[in-house]
Short mmCIF file of C-alpha atoms and ligand atoms in Angstrom, two decimals:
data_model
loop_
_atom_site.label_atom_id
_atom_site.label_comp_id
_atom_site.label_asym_id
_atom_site.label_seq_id
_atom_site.Cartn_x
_atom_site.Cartn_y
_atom_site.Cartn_z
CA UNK A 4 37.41 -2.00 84.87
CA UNK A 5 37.26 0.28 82.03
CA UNK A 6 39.64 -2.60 80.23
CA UNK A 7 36.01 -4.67 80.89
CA UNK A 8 34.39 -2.62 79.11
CA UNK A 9 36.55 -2.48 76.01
CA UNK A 10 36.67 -6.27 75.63
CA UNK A 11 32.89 -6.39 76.42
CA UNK A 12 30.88 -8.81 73.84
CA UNK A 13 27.93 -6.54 72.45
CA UNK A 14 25.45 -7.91 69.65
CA UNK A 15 26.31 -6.43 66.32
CA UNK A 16 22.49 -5.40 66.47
CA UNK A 17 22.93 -3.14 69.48
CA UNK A 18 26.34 -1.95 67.59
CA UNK A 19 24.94 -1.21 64.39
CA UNK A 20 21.77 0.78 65.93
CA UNK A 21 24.39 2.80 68.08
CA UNK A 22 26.65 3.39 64.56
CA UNK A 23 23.03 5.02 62.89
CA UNK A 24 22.14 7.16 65.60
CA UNK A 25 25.80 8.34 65.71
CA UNK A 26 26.27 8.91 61.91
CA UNK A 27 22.46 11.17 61.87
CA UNK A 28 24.92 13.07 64.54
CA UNK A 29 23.06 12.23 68.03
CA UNK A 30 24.10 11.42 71.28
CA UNK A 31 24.10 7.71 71.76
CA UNK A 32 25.00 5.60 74.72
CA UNK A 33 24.95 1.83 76.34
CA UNK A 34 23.12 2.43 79.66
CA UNK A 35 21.86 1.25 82.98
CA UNK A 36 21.91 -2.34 83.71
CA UNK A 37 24.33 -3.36 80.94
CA UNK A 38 27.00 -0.97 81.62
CA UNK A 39 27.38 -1.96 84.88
CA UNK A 40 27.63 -5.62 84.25
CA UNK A 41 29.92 -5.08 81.51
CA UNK A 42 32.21 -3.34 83.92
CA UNK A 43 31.86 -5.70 86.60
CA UNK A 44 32.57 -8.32 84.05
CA UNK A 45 29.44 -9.90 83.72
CA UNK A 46 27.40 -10.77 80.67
CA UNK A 47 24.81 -8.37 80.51
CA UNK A 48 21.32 -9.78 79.97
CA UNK A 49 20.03 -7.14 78.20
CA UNK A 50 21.72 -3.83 76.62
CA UNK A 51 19.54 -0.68 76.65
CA UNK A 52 20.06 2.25 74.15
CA UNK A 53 19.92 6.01 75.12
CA UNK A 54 20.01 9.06 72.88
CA UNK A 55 19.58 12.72 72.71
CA UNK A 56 17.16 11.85 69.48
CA UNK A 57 13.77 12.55 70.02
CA UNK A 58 11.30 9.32 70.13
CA UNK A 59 10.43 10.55 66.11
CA UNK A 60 13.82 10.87 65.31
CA UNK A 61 14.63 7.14 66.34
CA UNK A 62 11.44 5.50 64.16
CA UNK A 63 12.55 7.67 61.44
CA UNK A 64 16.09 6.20 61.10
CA UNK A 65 15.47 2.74 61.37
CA UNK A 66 13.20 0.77 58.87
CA UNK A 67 11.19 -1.37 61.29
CA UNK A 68 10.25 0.22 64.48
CA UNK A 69 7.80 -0.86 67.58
CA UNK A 70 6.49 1.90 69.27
CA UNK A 71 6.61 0.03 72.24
CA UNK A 72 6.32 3.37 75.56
CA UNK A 73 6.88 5.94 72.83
CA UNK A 74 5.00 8.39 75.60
CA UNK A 75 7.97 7.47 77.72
CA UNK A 76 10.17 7.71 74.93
CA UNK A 77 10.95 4.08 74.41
CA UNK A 78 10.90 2.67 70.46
CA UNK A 79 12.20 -0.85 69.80
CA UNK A 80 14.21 -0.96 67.08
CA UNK A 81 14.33 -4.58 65.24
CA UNK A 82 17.84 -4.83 63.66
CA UNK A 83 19.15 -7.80 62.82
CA UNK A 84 16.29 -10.02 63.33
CA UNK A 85 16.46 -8.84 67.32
CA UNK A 86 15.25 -6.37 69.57
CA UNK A 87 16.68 -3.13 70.74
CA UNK A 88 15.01 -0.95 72.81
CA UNK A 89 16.33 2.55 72.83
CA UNK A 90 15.14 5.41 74.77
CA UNK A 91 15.38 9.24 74.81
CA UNK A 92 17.49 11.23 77.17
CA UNK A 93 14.82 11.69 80.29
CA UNK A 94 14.66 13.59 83.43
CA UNK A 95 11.25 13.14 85.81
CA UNK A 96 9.08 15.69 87.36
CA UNK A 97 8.38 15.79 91.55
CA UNK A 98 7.00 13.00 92.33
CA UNK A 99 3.25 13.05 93.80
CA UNK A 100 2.89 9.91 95.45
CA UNK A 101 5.69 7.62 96.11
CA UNK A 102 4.59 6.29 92.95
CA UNK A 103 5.66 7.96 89.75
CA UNK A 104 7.02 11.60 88.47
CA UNK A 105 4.12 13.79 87.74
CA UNK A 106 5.91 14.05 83.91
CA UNK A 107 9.12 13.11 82.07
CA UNK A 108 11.17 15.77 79.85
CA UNK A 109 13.42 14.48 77.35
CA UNK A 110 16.98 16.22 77.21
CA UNK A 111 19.92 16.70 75.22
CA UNK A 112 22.23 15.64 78.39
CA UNK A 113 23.02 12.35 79.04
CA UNK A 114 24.18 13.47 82.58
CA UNK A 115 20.32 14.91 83.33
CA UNK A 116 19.28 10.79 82.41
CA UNK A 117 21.69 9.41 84.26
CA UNK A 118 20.74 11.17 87.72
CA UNK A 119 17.13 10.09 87.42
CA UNK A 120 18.60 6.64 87.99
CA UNK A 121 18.52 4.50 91.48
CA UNK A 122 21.76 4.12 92.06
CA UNK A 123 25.65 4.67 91.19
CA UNK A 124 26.65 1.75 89.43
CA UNK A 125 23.19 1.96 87.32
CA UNK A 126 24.00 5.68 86.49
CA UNK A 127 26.84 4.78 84.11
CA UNK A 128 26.60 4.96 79.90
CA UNK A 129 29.44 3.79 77.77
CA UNK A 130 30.19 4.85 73.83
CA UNK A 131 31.40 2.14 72.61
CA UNK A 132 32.30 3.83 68.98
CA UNK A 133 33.81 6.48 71.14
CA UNK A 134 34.93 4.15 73.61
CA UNK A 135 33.61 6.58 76.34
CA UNK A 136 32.29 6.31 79.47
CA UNK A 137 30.03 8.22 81.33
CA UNK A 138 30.56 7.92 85.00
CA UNK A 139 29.10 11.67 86.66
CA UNK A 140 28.69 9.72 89.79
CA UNK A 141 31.58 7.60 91.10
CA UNK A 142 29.87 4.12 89.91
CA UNK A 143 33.09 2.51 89.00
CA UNK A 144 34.44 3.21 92.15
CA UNK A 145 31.59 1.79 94.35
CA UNK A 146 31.53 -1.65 91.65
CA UNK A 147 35.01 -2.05 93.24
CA UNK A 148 33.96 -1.24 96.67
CA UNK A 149 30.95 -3.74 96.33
CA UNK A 150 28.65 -1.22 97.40
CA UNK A 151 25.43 -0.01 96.55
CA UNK A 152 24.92 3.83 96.68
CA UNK A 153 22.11 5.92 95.87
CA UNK A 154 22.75 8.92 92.92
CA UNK A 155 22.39 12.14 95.60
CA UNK A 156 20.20 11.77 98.66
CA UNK A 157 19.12 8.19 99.59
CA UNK A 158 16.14 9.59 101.66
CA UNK A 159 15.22 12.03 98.80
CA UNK A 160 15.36 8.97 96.31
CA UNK A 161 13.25 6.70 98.10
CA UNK A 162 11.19 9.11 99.17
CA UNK A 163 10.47 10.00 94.88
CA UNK A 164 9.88 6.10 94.66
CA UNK A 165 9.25 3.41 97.29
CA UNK A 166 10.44 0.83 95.26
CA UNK A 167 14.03 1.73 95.21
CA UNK A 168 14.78 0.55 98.88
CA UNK A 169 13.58 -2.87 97.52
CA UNK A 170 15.82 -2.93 94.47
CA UNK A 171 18.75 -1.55 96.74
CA UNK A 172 18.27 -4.88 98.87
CA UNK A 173 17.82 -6.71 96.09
CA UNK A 174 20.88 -5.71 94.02
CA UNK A 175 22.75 -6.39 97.51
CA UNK A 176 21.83 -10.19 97.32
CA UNK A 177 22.22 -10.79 93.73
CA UNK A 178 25.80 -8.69 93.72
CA UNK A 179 26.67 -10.13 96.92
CA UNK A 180 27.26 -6.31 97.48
CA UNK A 181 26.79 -4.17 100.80
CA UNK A 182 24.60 -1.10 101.03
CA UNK A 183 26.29 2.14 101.82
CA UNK A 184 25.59 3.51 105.11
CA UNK A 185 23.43 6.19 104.60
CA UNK A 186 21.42 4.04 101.83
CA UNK A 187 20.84 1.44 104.42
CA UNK A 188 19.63 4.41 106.82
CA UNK A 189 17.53 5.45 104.80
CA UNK A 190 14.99 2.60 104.11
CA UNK A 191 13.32 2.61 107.53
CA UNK A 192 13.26 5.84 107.47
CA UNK A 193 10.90 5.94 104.26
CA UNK A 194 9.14 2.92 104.50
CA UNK A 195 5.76 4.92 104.55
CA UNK A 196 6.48 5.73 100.80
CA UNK A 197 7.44 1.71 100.53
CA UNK A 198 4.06 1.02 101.47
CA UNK A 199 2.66 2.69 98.40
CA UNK A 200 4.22 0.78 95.95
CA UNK A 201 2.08 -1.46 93.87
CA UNK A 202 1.98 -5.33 94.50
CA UNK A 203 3.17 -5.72 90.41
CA UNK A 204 6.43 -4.21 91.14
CA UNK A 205 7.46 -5.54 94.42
CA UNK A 206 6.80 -9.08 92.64
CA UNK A 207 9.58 -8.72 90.42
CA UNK A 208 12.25 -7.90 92.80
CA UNK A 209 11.32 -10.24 94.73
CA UNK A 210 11.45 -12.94 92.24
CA UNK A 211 14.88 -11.76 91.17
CA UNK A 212 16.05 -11.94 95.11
CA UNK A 213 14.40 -15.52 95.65
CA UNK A 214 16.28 -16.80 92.26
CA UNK A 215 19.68 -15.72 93.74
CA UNK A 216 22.17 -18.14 95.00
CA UNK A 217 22.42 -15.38 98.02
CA UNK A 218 18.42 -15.36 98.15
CA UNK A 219 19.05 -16.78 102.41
CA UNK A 220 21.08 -13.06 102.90
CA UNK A 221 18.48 -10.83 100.90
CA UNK A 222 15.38 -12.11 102.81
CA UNK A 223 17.54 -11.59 105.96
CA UNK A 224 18.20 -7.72 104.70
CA UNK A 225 14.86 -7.37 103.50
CA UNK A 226 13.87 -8.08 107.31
CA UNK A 227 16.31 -6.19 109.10
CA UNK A 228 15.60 -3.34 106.83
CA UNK A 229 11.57 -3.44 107.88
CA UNK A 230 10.84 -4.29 103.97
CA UNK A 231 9.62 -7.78 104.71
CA UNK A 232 6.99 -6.37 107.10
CA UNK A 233 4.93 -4.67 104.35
CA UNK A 234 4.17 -7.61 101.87
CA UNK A 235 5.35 -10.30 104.00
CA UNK A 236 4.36 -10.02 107.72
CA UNK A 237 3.89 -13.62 107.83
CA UNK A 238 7.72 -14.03 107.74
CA UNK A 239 8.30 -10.30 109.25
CA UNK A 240 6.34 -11.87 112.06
CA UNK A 241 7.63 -15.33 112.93
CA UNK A 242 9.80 -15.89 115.88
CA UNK A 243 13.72 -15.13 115.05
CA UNK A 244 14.13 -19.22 114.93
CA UNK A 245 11.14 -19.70 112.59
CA UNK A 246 12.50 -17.07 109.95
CA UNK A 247 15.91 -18.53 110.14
CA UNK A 248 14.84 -21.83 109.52
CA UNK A 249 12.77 -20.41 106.45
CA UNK A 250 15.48 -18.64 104.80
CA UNK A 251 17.72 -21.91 105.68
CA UNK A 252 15.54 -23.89 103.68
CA UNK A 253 15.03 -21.15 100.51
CA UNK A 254 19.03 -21.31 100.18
CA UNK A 255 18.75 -25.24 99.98
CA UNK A 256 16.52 -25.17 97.68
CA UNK A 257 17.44 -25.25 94.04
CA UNK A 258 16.80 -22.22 91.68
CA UNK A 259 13.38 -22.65 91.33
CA UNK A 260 10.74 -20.15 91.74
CA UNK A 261 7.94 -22.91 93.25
CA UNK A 262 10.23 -24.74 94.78
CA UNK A 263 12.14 -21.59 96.25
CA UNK A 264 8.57 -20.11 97.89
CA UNK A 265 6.99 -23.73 99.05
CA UNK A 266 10.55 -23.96 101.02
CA UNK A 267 10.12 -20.40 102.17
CA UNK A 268 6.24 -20.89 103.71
CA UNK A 269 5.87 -24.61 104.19
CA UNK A 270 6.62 -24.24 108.18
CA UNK A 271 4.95 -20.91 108.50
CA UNK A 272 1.65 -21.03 106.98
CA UNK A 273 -0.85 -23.58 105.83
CA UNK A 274 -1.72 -24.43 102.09
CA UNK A 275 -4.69 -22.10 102.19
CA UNK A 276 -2.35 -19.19 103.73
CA UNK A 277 0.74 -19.85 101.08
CA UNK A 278 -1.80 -19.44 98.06
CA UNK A 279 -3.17 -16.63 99.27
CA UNK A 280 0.23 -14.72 99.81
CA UNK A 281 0.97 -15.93 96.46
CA UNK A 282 -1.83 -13.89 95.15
CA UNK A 283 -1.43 -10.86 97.19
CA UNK A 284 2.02 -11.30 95.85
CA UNK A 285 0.78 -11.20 91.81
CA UNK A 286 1.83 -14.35 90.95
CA UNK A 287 -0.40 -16.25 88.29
CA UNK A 288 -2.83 -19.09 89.59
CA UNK A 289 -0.79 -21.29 88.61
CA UNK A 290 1.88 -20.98 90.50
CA UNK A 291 0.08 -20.18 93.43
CA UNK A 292 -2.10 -23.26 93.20
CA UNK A 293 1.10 -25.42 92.80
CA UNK A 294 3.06 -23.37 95.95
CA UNK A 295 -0.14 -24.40 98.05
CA UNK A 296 -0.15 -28.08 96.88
CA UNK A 297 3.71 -28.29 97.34
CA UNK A 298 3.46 -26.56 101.31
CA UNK A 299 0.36 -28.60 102.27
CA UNK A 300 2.53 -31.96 101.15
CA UNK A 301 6.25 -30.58 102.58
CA UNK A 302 6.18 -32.23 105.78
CA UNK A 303 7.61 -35.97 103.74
CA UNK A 304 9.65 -36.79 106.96
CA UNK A 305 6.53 -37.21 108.45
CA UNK A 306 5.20 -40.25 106.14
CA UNK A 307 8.65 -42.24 106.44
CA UNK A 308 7.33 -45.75 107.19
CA UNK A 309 3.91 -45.34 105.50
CA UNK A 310 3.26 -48.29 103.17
CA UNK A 311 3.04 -47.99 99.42
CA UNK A 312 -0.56 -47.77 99.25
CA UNK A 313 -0.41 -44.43 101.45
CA UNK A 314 2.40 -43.66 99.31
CA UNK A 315 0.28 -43.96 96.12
CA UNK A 316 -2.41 -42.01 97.70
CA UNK A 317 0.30 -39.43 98.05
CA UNK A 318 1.21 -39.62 94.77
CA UNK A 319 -2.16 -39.53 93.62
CA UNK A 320 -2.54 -36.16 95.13
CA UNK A 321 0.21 -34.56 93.74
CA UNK A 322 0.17 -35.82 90.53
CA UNK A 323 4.21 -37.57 89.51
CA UNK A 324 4.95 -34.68 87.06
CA UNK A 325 5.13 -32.52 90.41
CA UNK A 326 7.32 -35.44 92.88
CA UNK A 327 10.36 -33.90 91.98
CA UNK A 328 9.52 -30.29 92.90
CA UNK A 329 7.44 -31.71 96.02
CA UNK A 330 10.84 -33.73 96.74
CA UNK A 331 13.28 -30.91 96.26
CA UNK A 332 10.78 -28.72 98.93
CA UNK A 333 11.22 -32.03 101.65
CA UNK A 334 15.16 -31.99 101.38
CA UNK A 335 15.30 -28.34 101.30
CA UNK A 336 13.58 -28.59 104.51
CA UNK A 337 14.85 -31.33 106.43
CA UNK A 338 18.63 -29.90 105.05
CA UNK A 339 17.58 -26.79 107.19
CA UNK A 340 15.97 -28.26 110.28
CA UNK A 341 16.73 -31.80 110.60
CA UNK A 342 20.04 -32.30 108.36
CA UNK A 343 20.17 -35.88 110.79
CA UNK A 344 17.48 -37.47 109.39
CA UNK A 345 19.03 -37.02 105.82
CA UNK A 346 19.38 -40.70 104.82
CA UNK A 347 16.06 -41.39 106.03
CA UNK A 348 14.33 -39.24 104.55
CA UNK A 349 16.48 -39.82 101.27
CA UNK A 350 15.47 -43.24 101.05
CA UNK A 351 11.95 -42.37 101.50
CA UNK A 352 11.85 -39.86 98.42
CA UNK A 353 13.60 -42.96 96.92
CA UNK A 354 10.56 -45.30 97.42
CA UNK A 355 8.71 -42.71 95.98
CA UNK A 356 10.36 -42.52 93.04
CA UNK A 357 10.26 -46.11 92.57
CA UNK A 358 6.61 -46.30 92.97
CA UNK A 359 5.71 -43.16 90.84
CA UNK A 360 8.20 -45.11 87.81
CA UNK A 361 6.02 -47.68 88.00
CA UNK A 362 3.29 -45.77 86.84
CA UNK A 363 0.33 -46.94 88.72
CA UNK A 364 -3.00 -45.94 87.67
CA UNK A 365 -3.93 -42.79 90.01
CA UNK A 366 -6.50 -40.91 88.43
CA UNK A 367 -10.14 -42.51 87.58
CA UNK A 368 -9.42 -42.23 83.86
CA UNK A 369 -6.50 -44.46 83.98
CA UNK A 370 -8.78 -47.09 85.73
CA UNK A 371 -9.49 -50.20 83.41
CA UNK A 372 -13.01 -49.67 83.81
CA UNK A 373 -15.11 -46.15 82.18
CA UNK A 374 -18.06 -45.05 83.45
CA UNK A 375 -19.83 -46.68 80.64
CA UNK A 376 -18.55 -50.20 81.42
CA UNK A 377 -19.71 -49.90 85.10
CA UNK A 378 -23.23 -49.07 84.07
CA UNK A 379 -22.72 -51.96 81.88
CA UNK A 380 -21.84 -54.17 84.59
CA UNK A 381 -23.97 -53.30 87.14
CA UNK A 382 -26.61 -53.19 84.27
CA UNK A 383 -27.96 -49.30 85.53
CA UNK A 384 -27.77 -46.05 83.66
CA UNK A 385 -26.44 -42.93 84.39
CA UNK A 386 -26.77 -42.33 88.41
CA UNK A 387 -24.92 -41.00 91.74
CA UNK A 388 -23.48 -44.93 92.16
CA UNK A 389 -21.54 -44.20 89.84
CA UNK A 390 -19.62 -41.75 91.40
CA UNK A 391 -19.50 -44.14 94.34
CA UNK A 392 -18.66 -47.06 92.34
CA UNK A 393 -15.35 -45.03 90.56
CA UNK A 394 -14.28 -43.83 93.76
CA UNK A 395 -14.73 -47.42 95.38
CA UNK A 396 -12.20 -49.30 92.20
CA UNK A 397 -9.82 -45.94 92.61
CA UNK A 398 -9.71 -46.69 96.26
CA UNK A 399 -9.07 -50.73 95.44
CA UNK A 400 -6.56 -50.12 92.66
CA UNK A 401 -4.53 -47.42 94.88
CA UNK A 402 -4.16 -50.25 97.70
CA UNK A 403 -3.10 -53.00 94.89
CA UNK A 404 -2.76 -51.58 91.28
CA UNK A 405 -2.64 -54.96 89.95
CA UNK A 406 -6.39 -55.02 90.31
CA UNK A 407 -6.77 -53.10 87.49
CA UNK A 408 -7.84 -55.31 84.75
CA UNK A 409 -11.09 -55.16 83.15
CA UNK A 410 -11.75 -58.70 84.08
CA UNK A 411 -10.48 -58.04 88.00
CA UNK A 412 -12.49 -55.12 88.41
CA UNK A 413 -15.52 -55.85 87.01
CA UNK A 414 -15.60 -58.76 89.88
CA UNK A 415 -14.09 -56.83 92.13
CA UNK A 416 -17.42 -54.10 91.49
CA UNK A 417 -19.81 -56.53 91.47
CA UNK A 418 -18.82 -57.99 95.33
CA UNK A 419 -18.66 -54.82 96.16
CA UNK A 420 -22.32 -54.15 94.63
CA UNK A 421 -23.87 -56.99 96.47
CA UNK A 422 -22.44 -55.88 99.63
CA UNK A 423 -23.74 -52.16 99.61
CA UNK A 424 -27.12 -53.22 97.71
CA UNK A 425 -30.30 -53.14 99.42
P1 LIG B 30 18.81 -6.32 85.91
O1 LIG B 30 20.12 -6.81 85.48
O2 LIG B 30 18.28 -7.02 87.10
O3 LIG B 30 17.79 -6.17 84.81
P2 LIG B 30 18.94 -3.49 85.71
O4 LIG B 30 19.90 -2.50 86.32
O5 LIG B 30 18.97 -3.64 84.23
O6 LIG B 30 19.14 -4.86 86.45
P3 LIG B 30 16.23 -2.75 85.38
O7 LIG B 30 15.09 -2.85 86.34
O8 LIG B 30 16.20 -3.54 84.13
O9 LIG B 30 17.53 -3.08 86.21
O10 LIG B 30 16.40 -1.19 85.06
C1 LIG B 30 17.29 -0.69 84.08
C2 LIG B 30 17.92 0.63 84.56
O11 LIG B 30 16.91 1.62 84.76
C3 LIG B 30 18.64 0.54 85.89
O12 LIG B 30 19.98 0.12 85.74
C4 LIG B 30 18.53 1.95 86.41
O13 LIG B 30 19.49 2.78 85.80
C5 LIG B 30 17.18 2.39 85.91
N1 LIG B 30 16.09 2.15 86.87
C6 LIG B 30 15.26 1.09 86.91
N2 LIG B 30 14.35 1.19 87.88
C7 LIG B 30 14.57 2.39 88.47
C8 LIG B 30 13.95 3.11 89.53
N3 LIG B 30 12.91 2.59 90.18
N4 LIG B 30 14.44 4.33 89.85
C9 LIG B 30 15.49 4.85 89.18
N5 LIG B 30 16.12 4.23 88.19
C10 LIG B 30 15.68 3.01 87.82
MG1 LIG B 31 17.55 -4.86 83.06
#
């Protein structure tokens, strides 16, 4: 493990701000996130810097700073054309309200910042000048055990913030990791303080659980656990069969945020429903608009057999840009509840995809005609038939796109004319 962490690739950036603080004569570590990945072997997205200098101390060593949470005692330091973040030694205050500490101290000790953090294998710094590790509470050994442990008191911890019981579930289904007994205890036990936490920082836990190729086990610990209740019930809440079926389909879905949450609500709520949770769940409008277009269009084994001009009209609604995801959502599905009607439904997403290459014209703009040519040819000026008249050629050209010349159309509109004209 430590070997890991020796042979560990870190960005001559990150190196070179560690070397400065060292040579002014602070304390200087690699901590949190990185360390632990490093140790567990895994490339570390990100690599955070702690030190006993003060916030002021850090700008003045470095020529370009970004006082990015300098009240928090965060500076980015840009070295090397990238970004390092590196924060002072903190410990927090009692917390009030679930929420967060009433203050944060900075400190000399890097042992006072590392039990602030959630949990074992996060409460780990590394030297690497001094190739030393900081491990005050047995995180190496609980990396190799695969298990997640809180630093001290699980109640106590989730009881100073809510959202640890969340990230202890979801570290467990990226990891692949168990929780510790007493951690696991612990989260129904303070789910009143879960309830507290805001709606912003549930959403990116559970982002990071829905992305994992495990995301079918973390939804089913976030529901044993009583987590899923509080922004969730709609899952929380279906029958056992339903929920299994739903998590089924999320881990046949590919790593795809939309794609992940249509598969996860398509058979539990309708397309109103699934953008609302999206929004109570902060994610932007545009995602939620496309996770309600994608549920209220899932159902594709239903529409095996339609002909093409149905097909179109499907198309049409979705728009082609979004068949694949829409497709990927259908398989997911039918892979969970109906893997028998695989090839079937497979060579309906195939007609599909042979219709939307063909690019028929789906949209009124892409109709031969504009709205000034149908005035022109039915020789009025601005007025409702209009409206009628575009939706009447869309209609025409969605049953048979070949219509839809300029020639064909205008006769086609000027039948149709003399029919409704009184
Ligand atoms: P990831 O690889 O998913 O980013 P991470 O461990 O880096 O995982 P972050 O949310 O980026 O997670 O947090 C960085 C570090 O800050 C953690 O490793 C942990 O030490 C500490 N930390 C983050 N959130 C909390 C919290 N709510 N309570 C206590 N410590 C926390
Ligand atoms: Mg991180």
């Amino acid at each position: 493990m430590i070997a890991n962490l020796h042979n560990a690739d870190i960005p001559k950036p990150v190196l070179d701000v560690i070397g400065r603080l060292r040579e002014l004569g602070h304390a200087v570590y690699l901590v949190g996130g990185c360390v632990r990945d490093m140790v567990h072997n895994v490339a570390p997205k990100d690599f955070d810097v702690a030190t006993s200098a003060l916030p002021e101390e850090v700008q003045r060593a470095f020529r370009k700073v970004i006082p990015t949470g300098i009240q928090h005692g965060t500076v980015t330091v840009v070295q090397g054309g990238t970004h390092v973040e590196v924060t002072t030694f903190r410990s927090e205050g009692d917390y009030h309200d679930g929420r967060r500490p009433s203050s944060v101290a900075f400190e000399r000790d890097i042992v006072k910042d590392l039990s602030r953090r959630d949990f074992t294998m996060n409460a780990m710094a590394y030297n690497p000048v001094d190739r030393e590790l900081v491990d005050p509470f047995g995180g190496q050994t609980d990396l190799q055990a695969q298990l997640i442990r809180c630093v001290g008191s699980a109640q106590e911890r989730f009881s100073e913030d809510g959202l640890r019981s969340l990230r202890a579930v979801r570290f467990a289904a990226v990891l692949g990791f168990s929780l510790d007994p007493d951690t696991r205890a612990a989260i129904p036990a303070t789910l009143s303080v879960f309830r507290k936490v805001a709606f912003e920082r549930i959403h990116d836990e559970l982002v990071k659980l829905l992305l994992t190729p495990r995301a079918e086990l973390g939804l089913e610990l976030l529901a044993d656990t009583g987590l899923l209740d509080v922004f969730l019930p709609e899952l929380a809440r279906a029958t056992p069969e339903a929920a299994r079926l739903a998590r089924a389909a999320v881990q046949a879905a590919p790593v795809e945020l939309e794609v992940r949450l249509a598969a996860l609500l398509s058979d539990l709520v309708d397309r109103t429903q699934a953008r609302d949770i999206c929004l109570r769940m902060k994610f932007p409008n545009k995602v939620a608009d496309l996770v309600a277009l994608l549920v209220e269009q899932a159902k594709l084994e239903t529409r095996v057999g339609e002909p093409d001009a149905a097909l179109r009209r499907l198309l049409a609604r979705v728009g082609w840009v979004q068949l694949p995801q829409l497709i990927a959502v259908a398989r997911a599905r039918v892979q969970a509840r109906e893997p028998q009607r695989r090839s079937e439904v497979e060579a309906l997403f195939t007609r599909l995809e042979s219709l939307a290459a063909a690019k028929p014209p789906l949209t009124p703009k892409e109709l031969a005609l504009t709205g000034a040519d149908i005035m022109a040819t039915l020789g009025v000026g601005p007025s409702p038939i209009i409206g009628e008249a575009t939706r009447f050629l869309m209609e025409s050209v969605l049953d048979d796109p070949s219509l839809n010349s300029a020639d064909t159309l205008k006769r086609v509109l000027k039948e149709w004319h003399a029919r409704t004209a009184r």
